[in-house]
XYZ file of C-alpha atoms in Angstrom:
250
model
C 0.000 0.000 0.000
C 1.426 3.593 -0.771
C 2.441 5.237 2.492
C 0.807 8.623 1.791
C -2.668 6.275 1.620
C -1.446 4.085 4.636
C -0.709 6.773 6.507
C -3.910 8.689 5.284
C -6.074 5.637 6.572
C -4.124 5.532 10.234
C -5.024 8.713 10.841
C -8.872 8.688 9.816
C -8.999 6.310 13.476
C -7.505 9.559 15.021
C -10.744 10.589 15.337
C -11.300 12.696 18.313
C -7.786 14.290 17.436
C -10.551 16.801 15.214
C -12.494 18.286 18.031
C -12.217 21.757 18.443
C -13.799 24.133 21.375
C -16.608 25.996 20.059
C -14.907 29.434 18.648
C -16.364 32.952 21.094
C -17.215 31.215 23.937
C -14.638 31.054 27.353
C -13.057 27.763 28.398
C -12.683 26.969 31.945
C -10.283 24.267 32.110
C -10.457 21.902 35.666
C -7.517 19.685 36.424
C -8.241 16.906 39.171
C -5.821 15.139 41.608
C -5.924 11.480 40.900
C -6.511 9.217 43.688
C -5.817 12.378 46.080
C -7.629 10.923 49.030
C -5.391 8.046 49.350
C -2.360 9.632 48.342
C -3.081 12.394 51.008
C -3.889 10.268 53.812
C -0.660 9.246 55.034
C 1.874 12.550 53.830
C -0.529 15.415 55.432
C -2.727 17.286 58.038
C -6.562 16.763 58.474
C -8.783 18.146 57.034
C -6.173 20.696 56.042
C -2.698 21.074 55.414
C -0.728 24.084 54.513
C 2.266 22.425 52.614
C -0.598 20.487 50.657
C -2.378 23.723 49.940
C 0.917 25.823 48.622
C 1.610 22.734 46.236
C -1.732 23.160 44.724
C -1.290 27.383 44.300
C 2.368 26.264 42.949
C 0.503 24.352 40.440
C -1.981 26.902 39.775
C 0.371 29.565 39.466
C 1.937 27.203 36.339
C -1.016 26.545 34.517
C -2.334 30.079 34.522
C 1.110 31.187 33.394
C 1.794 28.373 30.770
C -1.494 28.059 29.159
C -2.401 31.892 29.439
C -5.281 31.986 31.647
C -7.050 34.931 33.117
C -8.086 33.659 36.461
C -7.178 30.513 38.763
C -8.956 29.047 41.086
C -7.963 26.152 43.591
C -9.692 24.186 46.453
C -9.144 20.885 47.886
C -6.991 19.261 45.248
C -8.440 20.966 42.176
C -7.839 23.784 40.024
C -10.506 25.692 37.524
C -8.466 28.228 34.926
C -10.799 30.511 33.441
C -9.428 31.609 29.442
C -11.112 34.865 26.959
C -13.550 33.794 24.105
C -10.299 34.536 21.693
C -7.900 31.999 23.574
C -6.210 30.190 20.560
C -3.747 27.789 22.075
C -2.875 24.460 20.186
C -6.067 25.560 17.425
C -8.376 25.005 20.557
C -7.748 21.294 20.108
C -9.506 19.754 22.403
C -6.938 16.708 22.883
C -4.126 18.854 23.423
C -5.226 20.949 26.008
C -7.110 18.037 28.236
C -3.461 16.070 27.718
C -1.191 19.519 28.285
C -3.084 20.984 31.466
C -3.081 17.851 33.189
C 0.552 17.067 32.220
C 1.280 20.465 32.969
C -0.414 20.108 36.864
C 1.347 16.769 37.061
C 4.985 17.934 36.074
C 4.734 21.177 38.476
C 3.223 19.316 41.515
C 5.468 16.018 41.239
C 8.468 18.381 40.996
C 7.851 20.714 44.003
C 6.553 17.741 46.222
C 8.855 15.243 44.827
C 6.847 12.514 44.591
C 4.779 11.361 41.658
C 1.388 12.363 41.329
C -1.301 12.681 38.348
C -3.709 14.613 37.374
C -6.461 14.112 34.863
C -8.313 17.448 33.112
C -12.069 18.337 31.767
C -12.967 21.347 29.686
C -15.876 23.329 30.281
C -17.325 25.622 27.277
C -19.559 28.629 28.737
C -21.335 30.558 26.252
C -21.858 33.928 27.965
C -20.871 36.045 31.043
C -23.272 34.317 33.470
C -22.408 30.861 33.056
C -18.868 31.882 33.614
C -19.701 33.391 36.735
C -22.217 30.251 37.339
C -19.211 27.740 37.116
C -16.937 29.914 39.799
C -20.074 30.414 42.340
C -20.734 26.368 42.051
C -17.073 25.353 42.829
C -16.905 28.046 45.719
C -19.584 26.646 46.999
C -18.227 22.984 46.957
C -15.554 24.531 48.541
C -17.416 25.617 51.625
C -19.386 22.222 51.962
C -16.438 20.304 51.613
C -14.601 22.448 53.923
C -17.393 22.067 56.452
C -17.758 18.289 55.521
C -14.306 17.709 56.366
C -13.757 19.506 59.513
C -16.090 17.537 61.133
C -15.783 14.497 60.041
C -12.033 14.738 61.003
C -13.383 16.202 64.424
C -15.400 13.088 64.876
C -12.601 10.827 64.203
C -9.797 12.703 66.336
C -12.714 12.353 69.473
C -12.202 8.328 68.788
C -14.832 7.331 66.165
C -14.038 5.292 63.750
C -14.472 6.326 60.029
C -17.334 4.518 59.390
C -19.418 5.985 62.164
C -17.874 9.182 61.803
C -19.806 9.259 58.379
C -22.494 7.742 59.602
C -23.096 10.766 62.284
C -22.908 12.855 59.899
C -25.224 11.253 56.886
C -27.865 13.892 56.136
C -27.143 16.223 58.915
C -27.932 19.825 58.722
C -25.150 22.888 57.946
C -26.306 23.700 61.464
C -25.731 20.568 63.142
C -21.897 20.441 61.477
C -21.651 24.041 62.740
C -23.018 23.184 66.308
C -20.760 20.114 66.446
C -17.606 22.298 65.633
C -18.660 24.821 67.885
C -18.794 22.614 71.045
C -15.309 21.235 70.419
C -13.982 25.033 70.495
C -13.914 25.316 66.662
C -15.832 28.289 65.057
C -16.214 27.547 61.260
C -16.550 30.992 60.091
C -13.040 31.823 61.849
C -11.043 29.343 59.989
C -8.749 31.243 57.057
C -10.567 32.021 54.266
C -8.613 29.845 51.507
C -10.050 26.655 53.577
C -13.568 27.738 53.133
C -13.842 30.135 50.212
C -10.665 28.504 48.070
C -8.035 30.445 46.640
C -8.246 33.013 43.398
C -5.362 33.656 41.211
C -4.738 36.371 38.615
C -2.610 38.762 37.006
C -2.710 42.211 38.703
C -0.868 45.757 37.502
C 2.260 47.430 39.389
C 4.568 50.119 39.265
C 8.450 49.290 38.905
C 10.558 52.180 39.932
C 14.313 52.448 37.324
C 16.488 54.417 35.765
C 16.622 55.678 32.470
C 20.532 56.063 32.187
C 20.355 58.079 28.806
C 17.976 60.454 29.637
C 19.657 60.344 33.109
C 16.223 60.429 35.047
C 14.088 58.289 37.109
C 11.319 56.361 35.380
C 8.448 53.835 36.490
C 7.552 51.118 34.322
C 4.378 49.523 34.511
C 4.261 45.492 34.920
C 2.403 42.804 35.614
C 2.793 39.723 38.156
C 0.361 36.625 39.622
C -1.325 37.503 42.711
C -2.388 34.991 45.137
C -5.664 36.186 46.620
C -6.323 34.211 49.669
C -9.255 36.547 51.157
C -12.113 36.196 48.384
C -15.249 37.721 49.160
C -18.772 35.511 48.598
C -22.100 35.079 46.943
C -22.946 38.356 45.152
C -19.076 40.055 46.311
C -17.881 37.015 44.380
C -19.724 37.436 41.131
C -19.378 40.862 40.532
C -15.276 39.819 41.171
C -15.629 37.725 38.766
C -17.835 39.849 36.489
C -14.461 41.956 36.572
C -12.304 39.390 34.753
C -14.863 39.276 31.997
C -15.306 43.015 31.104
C -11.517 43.042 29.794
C -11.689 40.426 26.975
């Protein structure tokens, strides 16, 4: 068989290869620990550790800086990169940027932590302002639950109960009752830091750069730009107008 024909037939199987993100709408890429729960177990703090939690901005910071994201956000062991309408990386090949991000998260977090860890990646296409905004409120909110989930679970289990009963107790129980039950062992939810219950936000802010223009012989500022890690977000309706901010600039 003639190789240009062969080679013409091998890569008609390549089928998904051809997908493309829909062109003017943003993409919110979300890269996932793998097995996080079990690799976590052993290495770091319940429900929260802070060496865990600056591997994960680490990571943020390099996939908002590779890929050429406008916003980052991270909680528990996930990350959501928010990207314009006119983002144009690989062709918008859907392929390459599920394999790169996660490879990407993978590479920067095995590095730092130096031990081997994956990550897989899904893509999320939002078609206007709101779901954008939508998609950010949803995964703060899984934030907080999880954040409220896991504090007392862990509670449960450092007061001597067993996993399975600690989950038990808490099957179907009320924000209130979790609250309550934190609150008696001298833990006040809504005092913990922020980037436990809210999750952290990453983006690219303006600053002034004080030099010296040695041929004009004067001082000069230069304006540039550098990742800041915003540990403090506000919530609810504070939150989407934050994010409503990101949008109005692409």
């Amino acid at each position: 068989m003639d190789n240009q024909i062969f080679e013409k037939k091998m890569r008609e199987l390549e089928y998904f290869h051809n997908l493309r993100l829909l062109p003017g709408t943003h993409t919110i890429i979300r890269a996932d620990g793998r097995s996080f729960s079990k690799y976590t177990s052993s290495i770091f703090e319940k429900p929260f550790d802070l060496k865990f939690h600056e591997l994960m901005v680490e990571t943020a910071k390099a996939l908002l800086s590779e890929l050429g994201g406008i916003y980052a956000y991270t909680e528990s062991d996930e990350i959501s990169v928010l990207f314009p309408p006119d983002w144009a990386l690989f062709d918008r090949s859907l392929e390459k940027i599920v394999s790169i991000s996660a490879s990407i998260a993978s590479a920067t977090f095995t590095g730092i932590a130096r031990t081997a860890v994956n990550f897989d990646s899904r893509v999320c296409s939002a078609a206007n302002k709101s779901q954008v905004v939508d998609y950010f409120l949803w995964r703060q909110a899984d934030a907080t639950r999880c954040a409220l989930n896991g504090w007392s679970y862990w509670m449960l289990r450092k007061n001597g109960e067993t996993g399975e009963n600690a989950a038990v107790i808490l099957e179907k129980k009320s924000i209130a009752f979790k609250n309550e039950l934190l609150f008696q062992n001298g833990i006040n939810f809504n005092e913990l830091p922020a980037w436990q219950r809210r999750g952290t936000g990453l983006y690219w802010e303006k600053y002034e750069k004080p030099g010296y223009n040695p041929i004009a012989r004067q001082e000069v500022v230069a304006v540039r730009r550098r990742l800041k890690v915003d540990e403090e977000l506000p919530i609810k309706d504070e939150y989407k107008e934050f994010i409503y901010g990101f949008l109005t600039v692409v």
